[in-house]
Amino acid sequence: MSRAAAADSFNGDIGGVVNHLLNFPETIAKLVSPHETHESNGASSIPVDILDTPKEYIFYMDVPGLSKSDIQVTVEEENTLVIRSSGKRKREEEGECKYLRLERRAPPHKVQRKFRLPENSNVSAITAKCENGVLTVLLEKLPPKSKTVQVAIS
C-alpha cells in the first residue's frame, strides 16, 4: 500500500489506524498472494468484530458448534494474537437413528485467525471465554506512556 493510499484510508481516523494495525498480517498476505488468505494449510478464517474501548480491545468471534476445549488462543512473537481450532461439530446419532438432512452450517474442520496487536496491548492480561457459540477475547490496554520527560540541570 502506498503512503498516499494509506493516508487516504485513514483520513485522520484513529479507528482506521487501529483497524489497519490489527489486520496487518492479513494486509501483507493479500499483497503477497491476493487469492489466498494468510491462514494456509486448508484453514479457513473466523469472522470477527473488534471493539476498541478506553481500557481494552474486545474481539468477538462466532464459533458455532465448538466448545472451549476445541479452541486455542495464543500470543506469538510478543505481538500477534492467534486464534485457531481444529475441532469439528459432533453429530450425535444413537442406535438406529440417523440424520435425514443436514443443512445447518458446521464450522470448517480447521479455522485460524491472526491479529497484529497494537503497541499499547498488555499481552500478559488477555482473557477469553466461549459462551453460546461466541468466543470473546479481552485484551487490556497498557496505560499511556508519559509524554513529559524530566531533564536534569547540571
N, CA, C and O of each residue as an XYZ file, in Angstrom:
616
protein
N       0.853     -1.176      0.000
C       0.000      0.000      0.000
C       0.891      1.229      0.000
O       1.812      1.327      0.811
N       0.632      2.161     -0.893
C       1.438      3.367     -0.965
C       1.094      4.292      0.191
O       0.059      4.144      0.840
N       1.983      5.252      0.437
C       1.730      6.200      1.523
C       0.466      7.001      1.271
O      -0.303      7.266      2.195
N       0.251      7.388      0.015
C      -0.946      8.168     -0.320
C      -2.204      7.350     -0.078
O      -3.191      7.862      0.450
N      -2.168      6.067     -0.467
C      -3.333      5.205     -0.256
C      -3.569      4.992      1.229
O      -4.712      4.974      1.684
N      -2.484      4.828      1.991
C      -2.622      4.635      3.441
C      -3.189      5.891      4.079
O      -4.064      5.807      4.941
N      -2.694      7.067      3.662
C      -3.187      8.323      4.220
C      -4.661      8.515      3.882
O      -5.440      8.949      4.731
N      -5.051      8.195      2.642
C      -6.453      8.331      2.246
C      -7.344      7.388      3.040
O      -8.464      7.753      3.397
N      -6.859      6.174      3.323
C      -7.712      5.209      4.019
C      -7.913      5.592      5.478
O      -8.919      5.206      6.074
N      -6.977      6.345      6.074
C      -7.110      6.704      7.484
C      -7.892      7.990      7.678
O      -8.692      8.086      8.609
N      -7.677      8.997      6.809
C      -8.360     10.284      6.897
C      -8.359     10.858      8.308
O      -9.346     11.457      8.734
N      -7.254     10.679      9.040
C      -7.176     11.203     10.391
C      -8.002     10.423     11.387
O      -8.184     10.877     12.516
N      -8.500      9.283     11.012
C      -9.359      8.475     11.874
C      -8.522      7.486     12.675
O      -7.937      6.568     12.100
N      -8.457      7.657     13.979
C      -7.682      6.761     14.841
C      -8.222      5.336     14.747
O      -7.442      4.384     14.764
N      -9.523      5.174     14.651
C     -10.117      3.844     14.494
C      -9.598      3.143     13.253
O      -9.350      1.938     13.278
N      -9.431      3.885     12.170
C      -8.886      3.319     10.935
C      -7.453      2.859     11.119
O      -7.054      1.822     10.590
N      -6.670      3.638     11.876
C      -5.280      3.258     12.141
C      -5.241      1.980     12.957
O      -4.480      1.066     12.641
N      -6.058      1.903     14.011
C      -6.098      0.706     14.856
C      -6.544     -0.499     14.037
O      -5.958     -1.577     14.143
N      -7.580     -0.319     13.220
C      -8.059     -1.421     12.375
C      -6.959     -1.895     11.433
O      -6.782     -3.097     11.232
N      -6.221     -0.950     10.856
C      -5.119     -1.314      9.962
C      -4.052     -2.099     10.720
O      -3.540     -3.098     10.216
N      -3.717     -1.653     11.923
C      -2.701     -2.360     12.711
C      -3.170     -3.759     13.102
O      -2.391     -4.710     13.052
N      -4.422     -3.886     13.486
C      -4.937     -5.183     13.910
C      -5.010     -6.167     12.755
O      -4.939     -7.376     12.977
N      -5.149     -5.686     11.545
C      -5.245     -6.571     10.381
C      -3.960     -6.626      9.578
O      -3.975     -7.084      8.436
N      -2.858     -6.176     10.138
C      -1.597     -6.097      9.409
C      -1.177     -7.410      8.754
O      -0.839     -7.389      7.570
N      -1.176     -8.563      9.452
C      -0.765     -9.800      8.768
C      -1.654    -10.130      7.572
O      -1.167    -10.651      6.568
N      -2.949     -9.834      7.665
C      -3.848    -10.101      6.551
C      -3.532     -9.191      5.375
O      -3.576     -9.629      4.226
N      -3.215     -7.929      5.649
C      -2.902     -6.986      4.588
C      -1.664     -7.436      3.827
O      -1.656     -7.429      2.596
N      -0.630     -7.823      4.542
C       0.597     -8.301      3.893
C       0.287     -9.544      3.071
O       0.745     -9.663      1.935
N      -0.480    -10.464      3.628
C      -0.803    -11.696      2.896
C      -1.554    -11.381      1.613
O      -1.302    -12.016      0.589
N      -2.475    -10.413      1.639
C      -3.231    -10.065      0.442
C      -2.338     -9.429     -0.615
O      -2.555     -9.618     -1.812
N      -1.329     -8.670     -0.171
C      -0.413     -8.068     -1.120
C       0.484     -9.118     -1.767
O       0.736     -9.074     -2.971
N       0.961    -10.060     -0.960
C       1.857    -11.092     -1.466
C       1.103    -12.096     -2.325
O       1.562    -12.462     -3.407
N      -0.036    -12.534     -1.851
C      -0.812    -13.545     -2.575
C      -2.290    -13.197     -2.449
O      -2.952    -13.679     -1.529
N      -2.828    -12.372     -3.351
C      -4.189    -11.861     -3.179
C      -5.285    -12.921     -3.230
O      -6.400    -12.657     -2.780
N      -5.009    -14.106     -3.760
C      -6.044    -15.119     -3.863
C      -6.032    -16.104     -2.710
O      -6.880    -16.995     -2.663
N      -5.109    -15.973     -1.788
C      -5.051    -16.866     -0.633
C      -5.116    -16.029      0.621
O      -4.691    -14.874      0.630
N      -5.648    -16.610      1.685
C      -5.606    -15.935      2.970
C      -4.295    -16.296      3.640
O      -3.596    -17.206      3.194
N      -3.953    -15.583      4.720
C      -2.707    -15.872      5.419
C      -2.798    -17.173      6.195
O      -1.780    -17.699      6.645
N      -3.996    -17.693      6.355
C      -4.168    -18.960      7.044
C      -4.014    -20.071      6.024
O      -4.976    -20.456      5.359
N      -2.819    -20.575      5.905
C      -2.556    -21.593      4.902
C      -2.927    -22.968      5.429
O      -3.592    -23.086      6.458
N      -2.508    -23.981      4.743
C      -2.763    -25.398      5.006
C      -4.229    -25.708      5.282
O      -4.555    -26.409      6.240
N      -5.115    -25.177      4.430
C      -6.509    -25.580      4.467
C      -7.349    -24.941      5.557
O      -8.539    -25.240      5.649
N      -6.789    -24.081      6.379
C      -7.561    -23.463      7.446
C      -8.382    -22.317      6.871
O      -7.923    -21.606      5.976
N      -9.585    -22.139      7.379
C     -10.398    -21.021      6.923
C     -10.432    -19.950      8.004
O      -9.966    -20.164      9.123
N     -10.982    -18.808      7.658
C     -10.966    -17.649      8.529
C     -12.216    -17.582      9.404
O     -13.304    -17.970      8.979
N     -12.048    -17.087     10.623
C     -13.152    -16.884     11.549
C     -13.594    -15.423     11.416
O     -12.767    -14.525     11.574
N     -14.875    -15.160     11.129
C     -15.331    -13.762     11.100
C     -15.179    -13.142     12.490
O     -15.398    -13.815     13.497
N     -14.808    -11.872     12.548
C     -14.539    -11.233     13.831
C     -15.055     -9.801     13.851
O     -15.057     -9.111     12.831
N     -15.496     -9.362     15.041
C     -15.789     -7.958     15.316
C     -14.795     -7.534     16.383
O     -14.575     -8.268     17.347
N     -14.184     -6.349     16.226
C     -13.211     -5.854     17.207
C     -13.703     -4.522     17.732
O     -13.945     -3.586     16.970
N     -13.849     -4.450     19.047
C     -14.319     -3.239     19.717
C     -13.150     -2.590     20.448
O     -12.449     -3.250     21.215
N     -12.942     -1.300     20.211
C     -11.887     -0.538     20.874
C     -12.538      0.297     21.957
O     -13.262      1.247     21.659
N     -12.289     -0.048     23.218
C     -12.826      0.712     24.343
C     -11.677      1.484     24.989
O     -10.517      1.241     24.656
N     -11.968      2.398     25.896
C     -10.876      3.152     26.527
C      -9.877      2.275     27.293
O      -8.700      2.624     27.386
N     -10.330      1.143     27.839
C      -9.447      0.318     28.668
C      -8.995     -0.983     28.019
O      -8.050     -1.609     28.498
N      -9.660     -1.410     26.919
C      -9.321     -2.711     26.349
C      -9.809     -2.827     24.914
O     -10.619     -2.032     24.437
N      -9.283     -3.850     24.245
C      -9.784     -4.271     22.935
C     -10.592     -5.535     23.183
O     -10.183     -6.390     23.968
N     -11.737     -5.659     22.516
C     -12.572     -6.844     22.678
C     -12.804     -7.453     21.298
O     -13.262     -6.778     20.376
N     -12.482     -8.734     21.174
C     -12.658     -9.483     19.938
C     -13.859    -10.406     20.111
O     -13.925    -11.157     21.085
N     -14.813    -10.359     19.172
C     -15.976    -11.247     19.191
C     -15.924    -12.124     17.946
O     -15.858    -11.614     16.828
N     -15.955    -13.437     18.133
C     -15.916    -14.364     17.003
C     -17.006    -15.403     17.140
O     -17.181    -15.985     18.211
N     -17.740    -15.644     16.069
C     -18.750    -16.694     16.057
C     -18.070    -18.033     15.827
O     -17.381    -18.223     14.825
N     -18.265    -18.955     16.752
C     -17.686    -20.299     16.638
C     -18.764    -21.341     16.959
O     -18.627    -22.097     17.921
N     -19.833    -21.383     16.160
C     -20.938    -22.290     16.477
C     -20.501    -23.747     16.447
O     -19.762    -24.172     15.559
N     -20.968    -24.497     17.427
C     -20.679    -25.925     17.477
C     -19.336    -26.277     18.076
O     -19.032    -27.459     18.244
N     -18.510    -25.273     18.408
C     -17.212    -25.548     19.010
C     -17.261    -25.257     20.502
O     -17.879    -24.284     20.934
N     -16.614    -26.097     21.278
C     -16.540    -25.855     22.718
C     -15.207    -25.191     23.033
O     -14.325    -25.114     22.179
N     -15.068    -24.714     24.262
C     -13.833    -24.019     24.613
C     -12.620    -24.945     24.533
O     -11.502    -24.472     24.329
N     -12.816    -26.239     24.687
C     -11.685    -27.163     24.579
C     -11.239    -27.363     23.127
O     -10.159    -27.903     22.886
N     -12.056    -26.934     22.159
C     -11.706    -27.044     20.739
C     -10.919    -25.841     20.231
O     -10.414    -25.867     19.109
N     -10.806    -24.780     21.047
C     -10.242    -23.508     20.592
C      -8.955    -23.203     21.353
O      -8.883    -23.399     22.566
N      -7.940    -22.723     20.633
C      -6.692    -22.293     21.257
C      -6.491    -20.806     20.980
O      -6.611    -20.357     19.840
N      -6.186    -20.049     22.030
C      -5.886    -18.621     21.908
C      -4.465    -18.437     22.426
O      -4.180    -18.744     23.584
N      -3.564    -17.932     21.564
C      -2.168    -17.746     21.954
C      -1.660    -16.402     21.453
O      -2.273    -15.770     20.592
N      -0.532    -15.977     22.006
C       0.177    -14.798     21.512
C       1.535    -15.288     21.041
O       2.293    -15.886     21.805
N       1.838    -15.025     19.765
C       3.109    -15.431     19.181
C       3.943    -14.201     18.887
O       3.410    -13.137     18.571
N       5.247    -14.350     18.993
C       6.193    -13.274     18.678
C       5.873    -11.987     19.426
O       6.121    -10.896     18.910
N       5.334    -12.097     20.617
C       5.046    -10.993     21.532
C       3.986    -10.004     21.077
O       3.553     -9.177     21.879
N       3.542    -10.056     19.801
C       2.557     -9.062     19.379
C       1.550     -9.590     18.358
O       0.885     -8.801     17.687
N       1.430    -10.917     18.232
C       0.471    -11.477     17.288
C      -0.490    -12.393     18.029
O      -0.092    -13.431     18.558
N      -1.749    -12.005     18.064
C      -2.790    -12.830     18.666
C      -3.209    -13.878     17.647
O      -3.550    -13.545     16.512
N      -3.183    -15.153     18.055
C      -3.537    -16.243     17.157
C      -4.694    -17.026     17.773
O      -4.628    -17.462     18.922
N      -5.751    -17.195     16.985
C      -6.907    -17.979     17.409
C      -7.079    -19.088     16.405
O      -7.222    -18.833     15.210
N      -7.067    -20.343     16.887
C      -7.205    -21.468     15.962
C      -8.020    -22.569     16.606
O      -8.158    -22.656     17.827
N      -8.551    -23.402     15.737
C      -9.303    -24.565     16.177
C      -9.191    -25.648     15.130
O      -9.213    -25.381     13.929
N      -9.072    -26.852     15.596
C      -9.124    -27.988     14.681
C     -10.312    -28.861     15.056
O     -10.415    -30.017     14.646
N     -11.208    -28.275     15.848
C     -12.389    -29.011     16.296
C     -13.404    -29.196     15.189
O     -13.363    -28.504     14.172
N     -14.293    -30.111     15.388
C     -15.324    -30.403     14.411
C     -16.641    -30.614     15.158
O     -16.658    -31.223     16.228
N     -17.724    -30.120     14.605
C     -19.022    -30.301     15.241
C     -19.339    -31.789     15.287
O     -19.175    -32.513     14.305
N     -19.796    -32.218     16.451
C     -20.119    -33.629     16.623
C     -21.575    -33.873     16.237
O     -22.460    -33.099     16.602
N     -21.810    -34.935     15.508
C     -23.174    -35.312     15.138
C     -23.545    -36.533     15.949
O     -22.942    -37.600     15.825
N     -24.541    -36.351     16.774
C     -24.945    -37.455     17.631
C     -26.015    -38.302     16.960
O     -27.126    -37.840     16.699
N     -25.664    -39.522     16.693
C     -26.629    -40.486     16.167
C     -26.667    -41.646     17.155
O     -25.631    -42.218     17.496
N     -27.857    -41.982     17.606
C     -27.993    -43.034     18.602
C     -28.666    -44.258     17.993
O     -29.693    -44.153     17.322
N     -28.072    -45.411     18.238
C     -28.667    -46.667     17.803
C     -29.012    -46.679     16.334
O     -28.140    -46.527     15.479
N     -30.281    -46.861     16.044
C     -30.722    -46.953     14.662
C     -31.148    -45.606     14.092
O     -31.647    -45.544     12.968
N     -30.961    -44.534     14.843
C     -31.324    -43.191     14.381
C     -30.241    -42.659     13.457
O     -29.051    -42.875     13.685
N     -30.669    -41.957     12.407
C     -29.709    -41.329     11.505
C     -30.312    -40.030     10.973
O     -31.532    -39.864     10.944
N     -29.454    -39.128     10.560
C     -29.904    -37.856     10.018
C     -30.497    -38.074      8.631
O     -29.942    -38.810      7.815
N     -31.621    -37.431      8.377
C     -32.215    -37.435      7.047
C     -31.748    -36.230      6.236
O     -31.676    -36.282      5.008
N     -31.427    -35.134      6.948
C     -30.985    -33.916      6.289
C     -30.043    -33.168      7.229
O     -30.315    -33.063      8.425
N     -28.958    -32.657      6.705
C     -28.005    -31.843      7.465
C     -27.826    -30.523      6.724
O     -27.055    -30.449      5.767
N     -28.536    -29.474      7.162
C     -28.484    -28.189      6.483
C     -27.736    -27.123      7.268
O     -27.218    -26.170      6.685
N     -27.676    -27.277      8.584
C     -27.005    -26.253      9.375
C     -25.522    -26.251      9.050
O     -24.896    -27.297      8.876
N     -24.987    -25.058      8.974
C     -23.567    -24.924      8.649
C     -22.725    -25.357      9.824
O     -22.867    -24.835     10.930
N     -21.872    -26.287      9.591
C     -20.887    -26.672     10.597
C     -19.633    -25.853     10.352
O     -19.316    -25.532      9.206
N     -18.915    -25.510     11.414
C     -17.674    -24.777     11.179
C     -16.700    -25.657     10.403
O     -16.749    -26.882     10.511
N     -15.828    -25.046      9.632
C     -14.844    -25.840      8.894
C     -13.983    -26.647      9.859
O     -13.900    -26.342     11.048
N     -13.350    -27.673      9.325
C     -12.540    -28.545     10.168
C     -11.427    -27.770     10.864
O     -11.170    -27.988     12.048
N     -10.765    -26.867     10.143
C      -9.705    -26.061     10.727
C     -10.035    -24.592     10.525
O     -10.411    -24.174      9.430
N      -9.894    -23.819     11.581
C     -10.053    -22.372     11.474
C      -8.870    -21.711     12.164
O      -8.331    -22.229     13.142
N      -8.479    -20.558     11.636
C      -7.362    -19.833     12.224
C      -7.478    -18.367     11.873
O      -7.941    -18.005     10.792
N      -7.051    -17.529     12.799
C      -7.042    -16.089     12.572
C      -5.880    -15.488     13.334
O      -5.624    -15.865     14.477
N      -5.172    -14.552     12.711
C      -4.044    -13.876     13.345
C      -4.274    -12.371     13.309
O      -4.768    -11.821     12.325
N      -3.897    -11.712     14.423
C      -4.046    -10.266     14.526
C      -2.766     -9.674     15.094
O      -2.280    -10.116     16.135
N      -2.224     -8.683     14.415
C      -1.084     -7.953     14.965
C      -1.634     -6.992     16.009
O      -2.559     -6.228     15.734
N      -1.066     -7.034     17.198
C      -1.573     -6.241     18.305
C      -0.891     -4.875     18.363
O       0.300     -4.766     18.074
N      -1.634     -3.840     18.731
C      -1.044     -2.505     18.871
C      -0.016     -2.486     20.007
O      -0.021     -3.358     20.876
N       0.858     -1.487     19.986
C       1.913     -1.380     20.989
C       1.373     -1.214     22.407
O       2.044     -1.592     23.368
N       0.184     -0.662     22.550
C      -0.359     -0.433     23.891
C      -1.123     -1.638     24.436
O      -1.900     -1.496     25.381
N      -0.916     -2.816     23.859
C      -1.589     -4.032     24.315
C      -0.823     -4.669     25.460
O       0.402     -4.781     25.412
N      -1.542     -5.083     26.482
C      -0.942     -5.784     27.615
C      -1.113     -7.283     27.369
O      -2.112     -7.872     27.783
N      -0.144     -7.898     26.698
C      -0.284     -9.299     26.295
C      -0.284    -10.263     27.482
O      -0.663    -11.425     27.336
N       0.137     -9.790     28.647
C       0.097    -10.667     29.818
C      -1.268    -10.627     30.503
O      -1.491    -11.343     31.479
N      -2.169     -9.808     30.007
C      -3.505     -9.690     30.600
C      -4.589     -9.948     29.565
O      -5.467     -9.112     29.352
N      -4.524    -11.110     28.922
C      -5.534    -11.491     27.936
C      -6.426    -12.553     28.562
O      -5.942    -13.499     29.183
N      -7.730    -12.388     28.393
C      -8.670    -13.412     28.851
C      -9.588    -13.778     27.692
O      -9.821    -12.978     26.786
N     -10.101    -14.999     27.737
C     -11.013    -15.452     26.684
C     -12.101    -16.302     27.313
O     -11.872    -17.014     28.291
N     -13.293    -16.211     26.730
C     -14.394    -17.085     27.165
C     -15.206    -17.464     25.941
O     -15.289    -16.712     24.971
N     -15.800    -18.638     26.006
C     -16.618    -19.137     24.909
C     -17.981    -19.500     25.470
O     -18.112    -20.449     26.244
N     -18.999    -18.737     25.075
C     -20.362    -18.968     25.554
C     -21.338    -18.847     24.401
O     -21.248    -17.919     23.597
N     -22.265    -19.778     24.320
C     -23.334    -19.741     23.321
C     -22.816    -19.549     21.898
O     -23.413    -18.812     21.114
N     -21.704    -20.211     21.562
C     -21.181    -20.153     20.212
C     -20.437    -18.886     19.858
O     -20.162    -18.640     18.684
N     -20.100    -18.063     20.864
C     -19.357    -16.828     20.626
C     -18.097    -16.840     21.490
O     -18.174    -16.977     22.711
N     -16.940    -16.693     20.847
C     -15.677    -16.567     21.557
C     -15.419    -15.084     21.769
O     -15.448    -14.301     20.819
N     -15.163    -14.695     23.024
C     -14.866    -13.310     23.362
C     -13.469    -13.264     23.948
O     -13.182    -13.942     24.934
N     -12.598    -12.466     23.343
C     -11.227    -12.306     23.826
C     -11.070    -10.858     24.280
O     -11.308     -9.928     23.509
N     -10.666    -10.673     25.541
C     -10.446     -9.342     26.109
C      -8.954     -9.096     26.211
O      -8.223     -9.909     26.777
N      -8.500     -7.983     25.667
C      -7.091     -7.616     25.669
C      -6.963     -6.242     26.307
O      -7.359     -5.233     25.725
N      -6.405     -6.218     27.510
C      -6.259     -4.949     28.218
C      -5.249     -4.043     27.519
O      -4.304     -4.508     26.881
N      -5.477     -2.741     27.659
C      -4.533     -1.754     27.141
C      -3.577     -1.347     28.253
O      -3.954     -1.296     29.424
N      -2.338     -1.059     27.875
C      -1.374     -0.520     28.832
C      -1.686      0.949     29.053
O      -2.209      1.614     28.159
N      -1.365      1.468     30.255
C      -1.599      2.900     30.460
C      -0.718      3.712     29.504
O       0.380      3.281     29.151
N      -1.196      4.872     29.092
C      -0.410      5.682     28.154
C       0.934      6.070     28.770
O       1.041      6.321     29.971
N       1.952      6.110     27.916
C       3.277      6.497     28.382
C       3.288      8.007     28.641
O       2.646      8.782     27.932
N       4.024      8.393     29.657
C       4.127      9.806     29.994
C       4.843     10.544     28.871
O       5.879     10.093     28.382
N       4.288     11.672     28.468
C       4.895     12.466     27.409
C       5.818     13.539     27.986
O       6.473     14.272     27.245
N       5.862     13.618     29.308
C       6.707     14.595     29.974
C       8.006     13.914     30.392
O       7.986     12.878     31.056
N       9.120     14.496     30.004
C      10.429     13.964     30.363
C      11.130     14.988     31.249
O      11.314     16.140     30.857
N      11.519     14.556     32.448
C      12.226     15.424     33.371
C      13.692     15.468     32.964
O      14.337     14.425     32.861
N      14.220     16.656     32.732
C      15.606     16.814     32.329
C      16.376     17.387     33.508
O      15.990     18.406     34.081
N      17.480     16.716     33.867
C      18.313     17.191     34.970
C      19.128     18.395     34.527
O      19.622     18.446     33.400
N      19.258     19.345     35.409
C      20.046     20.562     35.122
C      21.393     20.416     35.779
O      21.487     20.150     36.977
N      22.443     20.590     34.991
C      23.781     20.424     35.568
C      24.393     21.740     35.963
O      25.517     21.774     36.464
